[in-house]
Each structure stands twice: as C-alpha cells, then as structure tokens.
CSV table of C-alpha atoms (C1' of nucleotides) in Angstrom, one decimal:
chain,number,residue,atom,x,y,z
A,1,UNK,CA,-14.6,29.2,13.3
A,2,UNK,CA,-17.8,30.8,14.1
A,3,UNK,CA,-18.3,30.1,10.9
A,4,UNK,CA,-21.7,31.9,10.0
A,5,UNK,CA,-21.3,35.3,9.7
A,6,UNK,CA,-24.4,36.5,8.9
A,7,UNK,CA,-24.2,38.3,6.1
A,8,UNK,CA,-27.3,39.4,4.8
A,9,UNK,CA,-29.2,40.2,7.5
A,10,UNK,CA,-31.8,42.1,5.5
A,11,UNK,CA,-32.3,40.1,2.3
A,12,UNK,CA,-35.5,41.9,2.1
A,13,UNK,CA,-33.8,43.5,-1.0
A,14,UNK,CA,-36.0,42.1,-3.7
A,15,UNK,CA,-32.2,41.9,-6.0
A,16,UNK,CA,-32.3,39.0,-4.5
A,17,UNK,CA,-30.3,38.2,-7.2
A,18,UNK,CA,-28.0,40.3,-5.8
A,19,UNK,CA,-27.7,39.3,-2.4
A,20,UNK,CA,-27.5,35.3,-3.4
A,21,UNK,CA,-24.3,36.3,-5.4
A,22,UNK,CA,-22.8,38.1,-2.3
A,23,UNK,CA,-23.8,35.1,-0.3
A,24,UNK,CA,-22.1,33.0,-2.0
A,25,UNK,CA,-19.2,35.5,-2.5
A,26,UNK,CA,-18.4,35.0,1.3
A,27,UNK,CA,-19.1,31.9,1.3
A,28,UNK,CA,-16.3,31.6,-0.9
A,29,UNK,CA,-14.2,33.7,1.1
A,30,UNK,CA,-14.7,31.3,4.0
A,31,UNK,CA,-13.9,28.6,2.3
A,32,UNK,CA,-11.0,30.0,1.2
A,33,UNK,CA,-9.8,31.0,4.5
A,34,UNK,CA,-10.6,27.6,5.9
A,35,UNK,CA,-8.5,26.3,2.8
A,36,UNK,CA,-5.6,28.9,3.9
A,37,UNK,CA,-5.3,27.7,7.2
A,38,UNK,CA,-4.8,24.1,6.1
A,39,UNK,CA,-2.5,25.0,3.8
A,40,UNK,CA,-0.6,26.9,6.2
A,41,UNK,CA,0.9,23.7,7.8
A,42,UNK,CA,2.6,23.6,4.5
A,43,UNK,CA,3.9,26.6,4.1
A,44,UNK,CA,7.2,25.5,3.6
A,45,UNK,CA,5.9,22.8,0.7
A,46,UNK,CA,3.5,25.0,-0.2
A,47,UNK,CA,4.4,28.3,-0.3
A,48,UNK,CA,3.2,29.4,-3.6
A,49,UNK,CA,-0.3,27.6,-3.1
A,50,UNK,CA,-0.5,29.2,0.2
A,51,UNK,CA,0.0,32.9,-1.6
A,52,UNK,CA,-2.3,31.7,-4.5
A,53,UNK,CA,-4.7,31.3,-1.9
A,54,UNK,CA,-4.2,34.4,0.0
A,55,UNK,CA,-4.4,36.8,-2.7
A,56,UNK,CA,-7.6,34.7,-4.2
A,57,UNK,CA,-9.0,35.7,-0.6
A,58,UNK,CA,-7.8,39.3,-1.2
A,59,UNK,CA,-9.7,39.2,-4.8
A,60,UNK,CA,-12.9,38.0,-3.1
A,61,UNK,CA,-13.0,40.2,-0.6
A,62,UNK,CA,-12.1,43.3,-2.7
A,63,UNK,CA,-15.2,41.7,-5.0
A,64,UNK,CA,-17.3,41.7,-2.1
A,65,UNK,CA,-16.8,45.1,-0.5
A,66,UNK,CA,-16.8,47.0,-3.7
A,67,UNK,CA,-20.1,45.2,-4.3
A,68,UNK,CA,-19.2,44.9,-8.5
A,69,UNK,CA,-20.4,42.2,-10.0
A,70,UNK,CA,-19.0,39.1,-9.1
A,71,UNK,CA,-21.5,37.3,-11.0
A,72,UNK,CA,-19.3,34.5,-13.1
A,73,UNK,CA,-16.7,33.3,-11.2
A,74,UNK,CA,-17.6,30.6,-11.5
A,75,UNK,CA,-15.3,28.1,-10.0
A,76,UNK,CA,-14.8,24.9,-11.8
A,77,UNK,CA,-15.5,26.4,-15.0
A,78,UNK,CA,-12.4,25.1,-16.4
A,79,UNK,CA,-12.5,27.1,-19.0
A,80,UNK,CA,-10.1,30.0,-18.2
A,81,UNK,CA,-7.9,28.3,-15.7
A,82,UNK,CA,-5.8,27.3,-18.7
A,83,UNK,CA,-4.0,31.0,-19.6
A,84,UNK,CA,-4.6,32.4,-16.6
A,85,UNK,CA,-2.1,32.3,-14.1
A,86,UNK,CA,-4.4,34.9,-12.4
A,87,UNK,CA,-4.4,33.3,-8.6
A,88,UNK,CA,-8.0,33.0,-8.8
A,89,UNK,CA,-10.3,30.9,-7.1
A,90,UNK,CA,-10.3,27.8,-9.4
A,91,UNK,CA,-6.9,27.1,-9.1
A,92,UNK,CA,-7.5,25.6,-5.6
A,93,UNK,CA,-9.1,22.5,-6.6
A,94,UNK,CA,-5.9,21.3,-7.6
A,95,UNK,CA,-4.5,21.3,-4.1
A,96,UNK,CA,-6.2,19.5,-2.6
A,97,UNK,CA,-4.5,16.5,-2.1
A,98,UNK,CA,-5.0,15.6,1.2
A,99,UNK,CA,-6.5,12.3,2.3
A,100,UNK,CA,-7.0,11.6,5.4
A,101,UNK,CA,-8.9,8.4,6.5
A,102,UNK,CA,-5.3,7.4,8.1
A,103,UNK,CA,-5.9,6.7,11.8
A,104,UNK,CA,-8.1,8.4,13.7
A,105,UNK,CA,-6.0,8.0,16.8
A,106,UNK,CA,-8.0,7.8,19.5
A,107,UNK,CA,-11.8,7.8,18.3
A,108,UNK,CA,-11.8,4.4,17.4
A,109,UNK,CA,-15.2,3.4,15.5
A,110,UNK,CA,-14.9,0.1,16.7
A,111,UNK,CA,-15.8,-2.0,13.8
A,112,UNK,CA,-17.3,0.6,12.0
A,113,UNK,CA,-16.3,0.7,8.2
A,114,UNK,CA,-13.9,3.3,8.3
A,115,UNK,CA,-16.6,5.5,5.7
A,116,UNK,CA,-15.5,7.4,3.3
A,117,UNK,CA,-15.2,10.7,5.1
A,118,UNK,CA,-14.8,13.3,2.3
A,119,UNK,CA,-13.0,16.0,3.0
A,120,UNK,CA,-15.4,18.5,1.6
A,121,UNK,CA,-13.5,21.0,-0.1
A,122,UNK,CA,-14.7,24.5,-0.3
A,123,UNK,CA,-15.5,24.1,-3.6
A,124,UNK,CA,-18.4,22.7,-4.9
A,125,UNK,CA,-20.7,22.6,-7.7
A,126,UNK,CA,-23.7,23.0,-6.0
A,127,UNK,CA,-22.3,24.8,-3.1
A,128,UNK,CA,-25.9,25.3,-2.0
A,129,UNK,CA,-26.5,21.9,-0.8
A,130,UNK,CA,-23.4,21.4,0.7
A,131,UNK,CA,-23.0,24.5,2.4
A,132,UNK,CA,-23.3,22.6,5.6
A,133,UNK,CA,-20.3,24.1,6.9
A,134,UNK,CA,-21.4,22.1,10.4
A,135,UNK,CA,-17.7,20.7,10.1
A,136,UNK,CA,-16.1,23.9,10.3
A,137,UNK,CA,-14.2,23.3,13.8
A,138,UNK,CA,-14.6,19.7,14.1
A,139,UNK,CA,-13.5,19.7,10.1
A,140,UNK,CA,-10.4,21.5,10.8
A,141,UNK,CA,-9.3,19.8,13.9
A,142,UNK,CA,-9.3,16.2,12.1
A,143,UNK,CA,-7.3,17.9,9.6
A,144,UNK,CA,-4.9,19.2,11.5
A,145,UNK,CA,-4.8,15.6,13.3
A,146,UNK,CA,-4.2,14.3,9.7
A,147,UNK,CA,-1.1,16.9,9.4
A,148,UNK,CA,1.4,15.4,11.3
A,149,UNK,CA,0.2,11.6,9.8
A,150,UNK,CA,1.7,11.8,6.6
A,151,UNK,CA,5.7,10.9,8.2
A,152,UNK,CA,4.0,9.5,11.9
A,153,UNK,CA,6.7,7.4,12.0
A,154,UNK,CA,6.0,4.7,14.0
A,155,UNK,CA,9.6,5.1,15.8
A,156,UNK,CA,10.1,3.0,18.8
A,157,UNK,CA,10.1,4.8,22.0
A,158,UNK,CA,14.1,4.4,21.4
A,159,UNK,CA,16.3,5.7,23.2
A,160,UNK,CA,16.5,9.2,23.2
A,161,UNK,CA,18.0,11.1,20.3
A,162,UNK,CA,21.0,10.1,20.0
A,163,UNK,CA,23.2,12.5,19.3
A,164,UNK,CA,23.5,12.5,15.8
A,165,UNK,CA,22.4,15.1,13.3
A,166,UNK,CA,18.5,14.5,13.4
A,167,UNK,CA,18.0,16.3,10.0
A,168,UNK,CA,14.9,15.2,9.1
A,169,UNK,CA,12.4,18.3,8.8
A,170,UNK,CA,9.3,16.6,10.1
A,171,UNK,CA,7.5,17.7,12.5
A,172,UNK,CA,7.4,15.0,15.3
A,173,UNK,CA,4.4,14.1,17.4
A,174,UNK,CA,6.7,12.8,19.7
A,175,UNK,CA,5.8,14.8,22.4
A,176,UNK,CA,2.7,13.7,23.5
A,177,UNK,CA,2.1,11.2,25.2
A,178,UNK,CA,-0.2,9.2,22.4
A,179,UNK,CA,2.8,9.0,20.4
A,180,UNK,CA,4.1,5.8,20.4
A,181,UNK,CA,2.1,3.0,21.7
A,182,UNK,CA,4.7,0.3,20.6
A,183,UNK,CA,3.0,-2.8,22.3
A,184,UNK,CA,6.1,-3.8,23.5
A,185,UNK,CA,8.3,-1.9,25.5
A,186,UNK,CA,11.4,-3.0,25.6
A,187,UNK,CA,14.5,-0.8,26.1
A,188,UNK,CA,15.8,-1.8,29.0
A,189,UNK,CA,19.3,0.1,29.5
A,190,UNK,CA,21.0,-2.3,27.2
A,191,UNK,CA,23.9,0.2,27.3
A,192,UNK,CA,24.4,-1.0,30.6
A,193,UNK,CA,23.7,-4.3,29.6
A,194,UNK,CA,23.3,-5.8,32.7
A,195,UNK,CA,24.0,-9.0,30.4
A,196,UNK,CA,20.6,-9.8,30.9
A,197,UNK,CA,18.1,-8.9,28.4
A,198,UNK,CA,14.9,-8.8,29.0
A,199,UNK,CA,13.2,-9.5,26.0
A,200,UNK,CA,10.2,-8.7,24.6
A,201,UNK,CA,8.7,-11.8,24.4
A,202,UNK,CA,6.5,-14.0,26.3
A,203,UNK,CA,7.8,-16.7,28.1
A,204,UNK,CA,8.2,-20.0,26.0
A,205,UNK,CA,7.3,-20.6,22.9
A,206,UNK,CA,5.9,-24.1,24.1
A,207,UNK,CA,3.7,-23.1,26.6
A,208,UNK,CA,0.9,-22.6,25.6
A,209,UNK,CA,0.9,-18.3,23.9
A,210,UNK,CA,-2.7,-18.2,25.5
A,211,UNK,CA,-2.5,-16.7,28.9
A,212,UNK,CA,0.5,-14.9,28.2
A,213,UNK,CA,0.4,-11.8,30.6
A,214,UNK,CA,3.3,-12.2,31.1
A,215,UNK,CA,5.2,-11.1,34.2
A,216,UNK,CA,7.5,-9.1,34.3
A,217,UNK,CA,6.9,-7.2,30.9
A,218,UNK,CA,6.0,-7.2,27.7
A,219,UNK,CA,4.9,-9.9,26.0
A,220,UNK,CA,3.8,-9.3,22.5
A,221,UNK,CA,0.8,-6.7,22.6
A,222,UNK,CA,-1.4,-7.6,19.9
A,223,UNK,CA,-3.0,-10.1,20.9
A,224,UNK,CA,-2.8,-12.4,17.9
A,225,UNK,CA,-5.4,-14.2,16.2
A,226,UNK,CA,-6.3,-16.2,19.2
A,227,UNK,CA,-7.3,-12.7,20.1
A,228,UNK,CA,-6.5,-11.6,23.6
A,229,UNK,CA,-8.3,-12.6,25.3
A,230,UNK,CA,-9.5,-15.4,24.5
A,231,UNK,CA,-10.8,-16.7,27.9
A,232,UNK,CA,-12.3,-18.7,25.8
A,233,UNK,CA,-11.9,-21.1,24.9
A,234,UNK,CA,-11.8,-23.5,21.7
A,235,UNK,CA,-9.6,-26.2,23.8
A,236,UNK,CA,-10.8,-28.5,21.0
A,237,UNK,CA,-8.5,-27.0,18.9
A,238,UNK,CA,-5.2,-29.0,19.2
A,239,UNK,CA,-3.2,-27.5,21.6
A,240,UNK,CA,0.1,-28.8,20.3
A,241,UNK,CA,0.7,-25.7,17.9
A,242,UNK,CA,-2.5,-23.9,18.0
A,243,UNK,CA,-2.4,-20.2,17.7
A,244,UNK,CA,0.5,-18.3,15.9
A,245,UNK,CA,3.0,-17.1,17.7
A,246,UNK,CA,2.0,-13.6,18.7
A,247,UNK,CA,4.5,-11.0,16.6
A,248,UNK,CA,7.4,-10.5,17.7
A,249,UNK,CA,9.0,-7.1,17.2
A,250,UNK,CA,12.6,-6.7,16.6
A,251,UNK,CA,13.5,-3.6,18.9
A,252,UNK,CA,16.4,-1.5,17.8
A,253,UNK,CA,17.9,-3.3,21.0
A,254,UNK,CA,16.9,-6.7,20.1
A,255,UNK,CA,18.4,-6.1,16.6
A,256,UNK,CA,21.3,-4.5,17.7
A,257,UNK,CA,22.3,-7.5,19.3
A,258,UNK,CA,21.6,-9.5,16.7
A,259,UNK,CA,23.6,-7.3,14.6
A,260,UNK,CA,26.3,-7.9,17.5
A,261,UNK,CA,25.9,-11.6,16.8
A,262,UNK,CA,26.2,-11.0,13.1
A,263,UNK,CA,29.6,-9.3,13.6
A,264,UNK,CA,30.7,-11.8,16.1
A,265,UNK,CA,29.9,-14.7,14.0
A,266,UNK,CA,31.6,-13.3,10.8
A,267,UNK,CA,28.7,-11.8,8.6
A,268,UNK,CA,25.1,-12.7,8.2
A,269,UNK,CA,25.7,-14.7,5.2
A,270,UNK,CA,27.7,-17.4,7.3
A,271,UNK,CA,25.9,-17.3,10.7
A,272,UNK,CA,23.4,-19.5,11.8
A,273,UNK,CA,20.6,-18.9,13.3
A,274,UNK,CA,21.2,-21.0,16.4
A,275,UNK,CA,24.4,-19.8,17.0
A,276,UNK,CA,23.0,-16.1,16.9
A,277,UNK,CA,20.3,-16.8,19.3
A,278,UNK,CA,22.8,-18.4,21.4
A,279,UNK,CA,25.4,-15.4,20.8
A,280,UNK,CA,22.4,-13.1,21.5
A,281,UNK,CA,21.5,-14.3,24.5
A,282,UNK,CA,18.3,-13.4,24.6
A,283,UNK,CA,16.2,-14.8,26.8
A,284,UNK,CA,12.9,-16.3,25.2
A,285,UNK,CA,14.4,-15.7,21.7
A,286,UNK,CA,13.7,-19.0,19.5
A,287,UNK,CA,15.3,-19.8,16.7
A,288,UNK,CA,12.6,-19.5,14.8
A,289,UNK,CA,12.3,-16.0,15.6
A,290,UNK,CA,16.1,-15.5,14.6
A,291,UNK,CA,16.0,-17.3,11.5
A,292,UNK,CA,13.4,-15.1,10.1
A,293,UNK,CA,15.1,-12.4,11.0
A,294,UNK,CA,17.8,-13.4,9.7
A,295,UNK,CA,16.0,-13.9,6.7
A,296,UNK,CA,14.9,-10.4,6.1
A,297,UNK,CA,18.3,-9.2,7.2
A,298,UNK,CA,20.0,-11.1,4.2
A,299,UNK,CA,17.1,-10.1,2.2
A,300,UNK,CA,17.7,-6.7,2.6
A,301,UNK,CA,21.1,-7.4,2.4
A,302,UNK,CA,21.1,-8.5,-0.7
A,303,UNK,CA,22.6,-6.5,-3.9
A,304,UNK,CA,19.5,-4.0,-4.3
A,305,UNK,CA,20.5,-3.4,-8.5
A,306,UNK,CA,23.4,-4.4,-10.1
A,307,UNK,CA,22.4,-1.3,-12.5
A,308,UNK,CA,23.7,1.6,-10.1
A,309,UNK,CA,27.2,0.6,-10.1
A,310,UNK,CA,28.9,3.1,-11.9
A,311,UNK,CA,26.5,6.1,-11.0
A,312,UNK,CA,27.8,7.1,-7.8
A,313,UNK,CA,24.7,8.8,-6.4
A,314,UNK,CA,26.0,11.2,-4.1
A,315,UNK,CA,22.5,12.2,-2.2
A,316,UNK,CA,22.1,8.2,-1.7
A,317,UNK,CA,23.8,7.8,1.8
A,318,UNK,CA,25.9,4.8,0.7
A,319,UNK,CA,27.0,2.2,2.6
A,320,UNK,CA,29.7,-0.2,2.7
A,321,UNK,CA,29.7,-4.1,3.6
A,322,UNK,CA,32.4,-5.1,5.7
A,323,UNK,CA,32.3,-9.0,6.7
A,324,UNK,CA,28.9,-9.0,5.4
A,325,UNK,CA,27.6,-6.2,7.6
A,326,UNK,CA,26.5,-2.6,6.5
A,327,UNK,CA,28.2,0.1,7.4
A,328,UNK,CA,28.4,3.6,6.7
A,329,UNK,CA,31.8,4.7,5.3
A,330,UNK,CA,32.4,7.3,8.0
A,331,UNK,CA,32.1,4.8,10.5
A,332,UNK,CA,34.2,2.1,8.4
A,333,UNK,CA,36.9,4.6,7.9
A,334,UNK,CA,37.1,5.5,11.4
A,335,UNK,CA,37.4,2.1,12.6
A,336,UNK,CA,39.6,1.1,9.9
A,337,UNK,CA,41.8,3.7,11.4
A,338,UNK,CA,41.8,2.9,14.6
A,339,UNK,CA,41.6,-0.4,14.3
A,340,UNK,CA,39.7,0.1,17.4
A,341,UNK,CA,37.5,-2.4,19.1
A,342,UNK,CA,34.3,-3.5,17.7
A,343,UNK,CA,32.0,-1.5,20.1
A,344,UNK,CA,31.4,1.4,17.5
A,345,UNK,CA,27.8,1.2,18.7
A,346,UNK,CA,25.2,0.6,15.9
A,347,UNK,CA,21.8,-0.8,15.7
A,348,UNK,CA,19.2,1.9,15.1
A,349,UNK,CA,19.1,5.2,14.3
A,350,UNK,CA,17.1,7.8,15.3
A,351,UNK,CA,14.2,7.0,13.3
A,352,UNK,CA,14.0,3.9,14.0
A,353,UNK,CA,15.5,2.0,11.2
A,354,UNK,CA,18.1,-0.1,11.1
A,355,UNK,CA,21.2,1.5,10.5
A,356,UNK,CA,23.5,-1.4,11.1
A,357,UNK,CA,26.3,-2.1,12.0
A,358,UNK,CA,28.7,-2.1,14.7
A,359,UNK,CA,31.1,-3.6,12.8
A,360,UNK,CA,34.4,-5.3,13.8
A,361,UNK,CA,37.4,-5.2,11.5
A,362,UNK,CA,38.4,-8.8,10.2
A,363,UNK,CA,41.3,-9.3,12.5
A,364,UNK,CA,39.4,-11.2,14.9
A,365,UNK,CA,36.5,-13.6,14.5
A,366,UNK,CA,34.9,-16.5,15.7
A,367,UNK,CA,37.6,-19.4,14.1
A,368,UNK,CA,34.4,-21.0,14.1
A,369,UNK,CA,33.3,-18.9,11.7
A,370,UNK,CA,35.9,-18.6,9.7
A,371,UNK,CA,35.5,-22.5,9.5
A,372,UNK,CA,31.6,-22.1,8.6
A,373,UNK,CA,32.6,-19.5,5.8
A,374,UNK,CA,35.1,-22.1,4.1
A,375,UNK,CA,32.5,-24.8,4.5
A,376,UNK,CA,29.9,-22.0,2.8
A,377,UNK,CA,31.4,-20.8,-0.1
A,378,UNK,CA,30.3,-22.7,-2.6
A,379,UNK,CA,27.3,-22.0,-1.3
A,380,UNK,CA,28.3,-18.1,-1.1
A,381,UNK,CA,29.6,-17.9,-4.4
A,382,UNK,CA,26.7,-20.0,-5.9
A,383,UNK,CA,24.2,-16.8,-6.0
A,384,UNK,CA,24.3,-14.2,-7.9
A,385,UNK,CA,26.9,-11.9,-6.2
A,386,UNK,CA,29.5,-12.2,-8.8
A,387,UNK,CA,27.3,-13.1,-11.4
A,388,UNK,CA,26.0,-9.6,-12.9
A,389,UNK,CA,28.5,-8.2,-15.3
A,390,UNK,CA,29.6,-5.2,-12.5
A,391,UNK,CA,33.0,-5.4,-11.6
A,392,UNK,CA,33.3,-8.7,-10.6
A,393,UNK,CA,35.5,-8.3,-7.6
A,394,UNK,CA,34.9,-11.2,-6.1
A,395,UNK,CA,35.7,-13.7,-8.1
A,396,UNK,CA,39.2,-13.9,-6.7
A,397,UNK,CA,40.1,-16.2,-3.9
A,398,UNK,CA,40.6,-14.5,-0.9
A,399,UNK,CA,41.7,-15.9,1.9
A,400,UNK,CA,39.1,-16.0,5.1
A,401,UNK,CA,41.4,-13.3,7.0
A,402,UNK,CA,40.7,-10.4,3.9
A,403,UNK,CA,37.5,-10.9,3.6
A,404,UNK,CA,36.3,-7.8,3.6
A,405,UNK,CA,34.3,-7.1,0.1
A,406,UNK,CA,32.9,-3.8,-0.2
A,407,UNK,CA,30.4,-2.6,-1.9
A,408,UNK,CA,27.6,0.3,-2.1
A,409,UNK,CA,24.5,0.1,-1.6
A,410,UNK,CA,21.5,1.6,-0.3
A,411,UNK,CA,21.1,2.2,3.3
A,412,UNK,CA,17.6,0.3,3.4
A,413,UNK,CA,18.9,-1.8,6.4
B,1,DT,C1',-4.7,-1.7,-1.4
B,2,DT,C1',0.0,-2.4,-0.9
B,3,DA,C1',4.1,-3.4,1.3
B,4,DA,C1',6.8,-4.9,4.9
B,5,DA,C1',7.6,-7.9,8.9
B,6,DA,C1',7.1,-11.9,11.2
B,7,DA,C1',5.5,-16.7,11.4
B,8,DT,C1',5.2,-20.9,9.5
B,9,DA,C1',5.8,-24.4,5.9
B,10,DT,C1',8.7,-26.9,2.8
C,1,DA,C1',19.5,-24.6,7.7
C,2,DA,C1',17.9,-22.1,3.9
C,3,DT,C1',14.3,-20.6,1.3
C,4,DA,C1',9.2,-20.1,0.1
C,5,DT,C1',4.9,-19.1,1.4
C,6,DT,C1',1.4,-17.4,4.2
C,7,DT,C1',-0.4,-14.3,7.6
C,8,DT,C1',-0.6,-10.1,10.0
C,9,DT,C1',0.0,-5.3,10.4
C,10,DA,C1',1.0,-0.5,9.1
DNA sequence: TTAAAAATAT
DNA sequence: AATATTTTTA
C-alpha cells in the first residue's frame, strides 16, 4: 500500500550512482514486504520462509539506513546462494510457488482468454522496467483471493457440520455468501424425510430438457450444451434424443439414498440399477442416471492395489466392506455390537465426499437379493477379487447369510 | 492440462 | 444389465 514512498526526493545529488542503488534498495524492501505479507497466510506452512523473509527485510533496511554500500546484491546472481544459508534476498525466488489463474470468482472476463497474468514477483532482472508496482493493492487483493483457492472445496451446501471431528486445517470460505453456488440445491430435510424427495432434477427425461425451468426447484443449473437458453431454436435437430441430458449431481442426499438402496438390496455388486431407483424413490431419477452411478460407485469400489495388503498403513483411514458397502471400522464395530438397526446414518461427510455407508448387518436383506447374489456369483467371483495372490479369503464358499468379506481399503468413496 | 463425474453407446 | 467410451466440468 501506498506503495511509492518517495524516497529521493532530492536526487540532485550528482552520486547519482548513489541514489539509484538506494532506489532500488527500497525498492527491494518493498518488495519484500509485499512478499512478507503473502507469505504470511502461510505462516503455519511457511514459517521458516516467512522469517527468511523478515530478517532479509531487516538486512535491507539496516543496508539502507546505514547508507554502506549495498552495491552487489545482486539478486539472482546465483552464484552465492549455494553456501550461504545467509537469509538474504535471493533466496526468495524460490518461494514463490504460487499460481493463481484459478477462478476469478466473480470478475468473469467473459470469453476472454484467461491471460497469463504473471504474478510479478518482486524480483526481477531488470527491475527498472518492471517497477510498475501499479498492482500493488489490486496485486495483493487477487492474491489473497487466490489464498483460500488452493483447498476451495467445492462442498455442497450440506447440511451443516455435522458433528463430527472437522479436523481439517483449512481455512474455509464458507462464510460468505459466494461460497458455494452448487447449481442445484437440493437438501431438502431428508432427515425428516417426508418420504418425498424432491430431487434435483428436471422433470422427465422424455420431455423435451429444453425449457426446463423447472418448477418447483432445481433442475440441473448448467445449462448443458443446448446452452440455456436456448430460445432458440435448432427444432431441426431431431427432437427425439437431442441435447444431453443436463448433469445431474449426486447430492450427499441423493447418494445417501442410493447408498440406502445399496444396503437394502445386499451390496452394490448385486443390485440393479432399476431396483435401486425404485428403492430410492426418487422422483425423476432414471435409470440411466442410477446405473452410472452405480458405475462409479463399483468403480471406486473396487480393490484400489492388491500391493498394500500386508502394510497396514495406519495414517490411511481404512475402511471395511461389509455386504459390499464401505464402512469405517468404528462404525462397523459399533453396529456389529449392537446389532442395532441399519439407520447408522451415512452418506457424506463433512467435506462433501462420500463417506459411505450406513450399513446393515447381514441378518436381514432383501431375499430378493440374496436370490440375485446366488444367481451373480459366477459372475462375482469371475473378476479379479480373489485372483491376486493376497490372502485369498474368498475363495471359500460362503453361504449368502455370512457374507460379509472384509477388507481394507482406502476411503476414496 | 488432467482428472473425475456424468451421460451415452455398445 | 454391465461395461466402454465420450463429453463435460472442476
């Protein structure tokens, strides 16, 4: 800020020799103040960076008030920074990993090429030409915008914390209201669960997905490729199947209850999609939109390495498959216990991924499914759970009532 | 530019 | 229905 201080007032000095090195001494300085502040937002990642800086500032200024000669220091010479460990100036060109460019929330150049914006670091070769320090508050306010990008986690508005441990040591935008501009809102009181679930999607599939506004909420936000608005028009174009489908998003409700399903129906690997959507009761859900959820679910599911077995990672929060569903041993344990009823809530977590699993204990499932799961196995045993040398638990036949296989993995969904 | 999620195709 | 591929978005 106010970021000429006019030094040399009187250059009239003819050392003007002189008074260009002091110049650029405190120009320096400011630079490295500007640098400090940034850095500052990091002091707890950065806390030797942000004293590097600090006493390089302290250097400088000492420099510059005792007037010596601070002819060489010449920043990028690379030449000394090797031995050194002296804090001086040169070191910072090494921090200064920051690129921004993310999203500039709410200036949007429309259309404009997001240009290269280069975060001009004090530093500079020719720190004449660039001296331009225009940027100084506008520089700093982008960066400090750019600050709370690097974890914006794009969480749902989600239900409010739950009450769980909410360890994680970001620093949350959530506050404001820009935060989260999830184009659909869901999040209805499902707890409640007035049975009716209003979901995010538009009306029908078959309808035409042009003039969706739809009523009472939601509908998918971006407008897909047919573009939003399209009052336009191309009717030429077949109407049958024209557009894509607009993208759905799986709310933490929406995939709670499919997780709900899940359970219900015995495990992802032998439910259907139909009978999930039916399970889910979703209204507007297609199948579609279920089976390629289901997709990614089983994807996810799937055996992330058979190379971990043995190394019990203890800082990986591990999980543990019951029926086919995730869940985290805690929980498992618990409801093992109490042999409780399924409604150990589970869906999403606070941040917004899924963290699966209201599970139900074997005891009681769908006979339907069990039916399904003796009609699948071939079909389950056929891929490559068993097949990696691990230890082969599985191969034994177990009878549809046991089936709970467990295994470790990571918590990805 | 990549990666993940959803949609669509096979 | 399951899986593969493509498209869209972050």
């Amino acid at each position: 800020m106010n970021g000429m201080i006019n030094y040399h007032n009187n250059n009239h000095h003819d050392s003007s020799n002189y008074d260009e090195k002091m110049q650029r001494t405190q120009e320096y300085i400011d630079s490295l103040e500007e640098e400090r502040r940034k850095i500052l937002v990091f002091q707890r990642e950065l806390p030797l960076c942000l004293e590097l800086v600090t006493q390089a500032i302290e250097t400088c200024k000492q420099q510059l008030s005792s007037g010596t000669t601070v002819t060489e220091y010449n920043f990028h010479g690379q030449s000394e920074c090797s031995e050194q460990t002296s804090t001086d100036g040169p070191v910072l060109e090494e921090f200064i990993p920051i690129k921004r460019a993310l999203s500039s929330d709410d200036d949007e150049q429309q259309s404009r090429k997001p240009k290269k914006s280069n975060i001009s670091n004090g530093n500079d070769t020719d720190n004449k030409s660039n001296n331009n320090d225009k940027a100084a508050s506008s520089k700093k306010s982008d960066w400090l915008r750019s600050v709370q990008l690097w974890n914006q986690t794009p969480d749902p508005p989600q239900k409010e914390d739950s009450p769980k441990k909410v360890s994680v040591v970001e620093v949350k935008r959530n506050g404001s209201s820009g935060g989260a501009f999830h184009p659909f809102k869901k999040e209805k009181s499902i707890g409640a669960n007035a049975g009716k679930l209003d979901v995010p999607k538009s009306g029908d599939k078959t309808s035409i997905p042009a003039a969706e506004a739809s009523s009472t909420e939601e509908t998918g936000g971006t407008s897909g490729g047919g573009g939003g608005g399209n009052g336009g028009s191309k009717k030429e174009e077949k109407e049958g199947q024209s557009q894509r489908k607009s993208r759905r998003c799986w709310s933490p409700e929406l995939h709670k209850r499919f997780l709900l399903a899940l359970q219900q129906l015995g495990g992802a690997h032998v439910a259907t999609p139909k009978q999930i959507r039916e399970l889910m009761k979703v209204d507007g859900l297609t199948n579609d939109e279920v089976k390629s959820h289901l997709q990614k679910y089983r994807l996810h599911n799937r055996r992330p390495s058979p190379s971990i077995h043995s190394n019990n990672n203890p800082q990986a929060p591990q999980f543990v498959v019951v029926g086919g569903i995730w869940m985290p041993p805690p929980e498992y344990a618990a409801m093992a216990a109490t042999t409780g009823s399924g409604e150990a809530s589970g869906g999403a977590n606070s941040n917004g991924i899924y963290a699966p699993i209201p599970t139900l204990p074997p005891p009681f499932q769908d006979p339907s499914a069990s039916l399904k799961q003796k009609q699948r196995y071939k079909q389950l045993h056929s891929d490559d759970r068993g097949s990696n040398s691990g230890g082969g638990v599985h191969s034994n036949s177990h009878s549809t009532s046991s089936s709970t296989d467990t295994a470790t993995t990571s918590p990805n969904y």
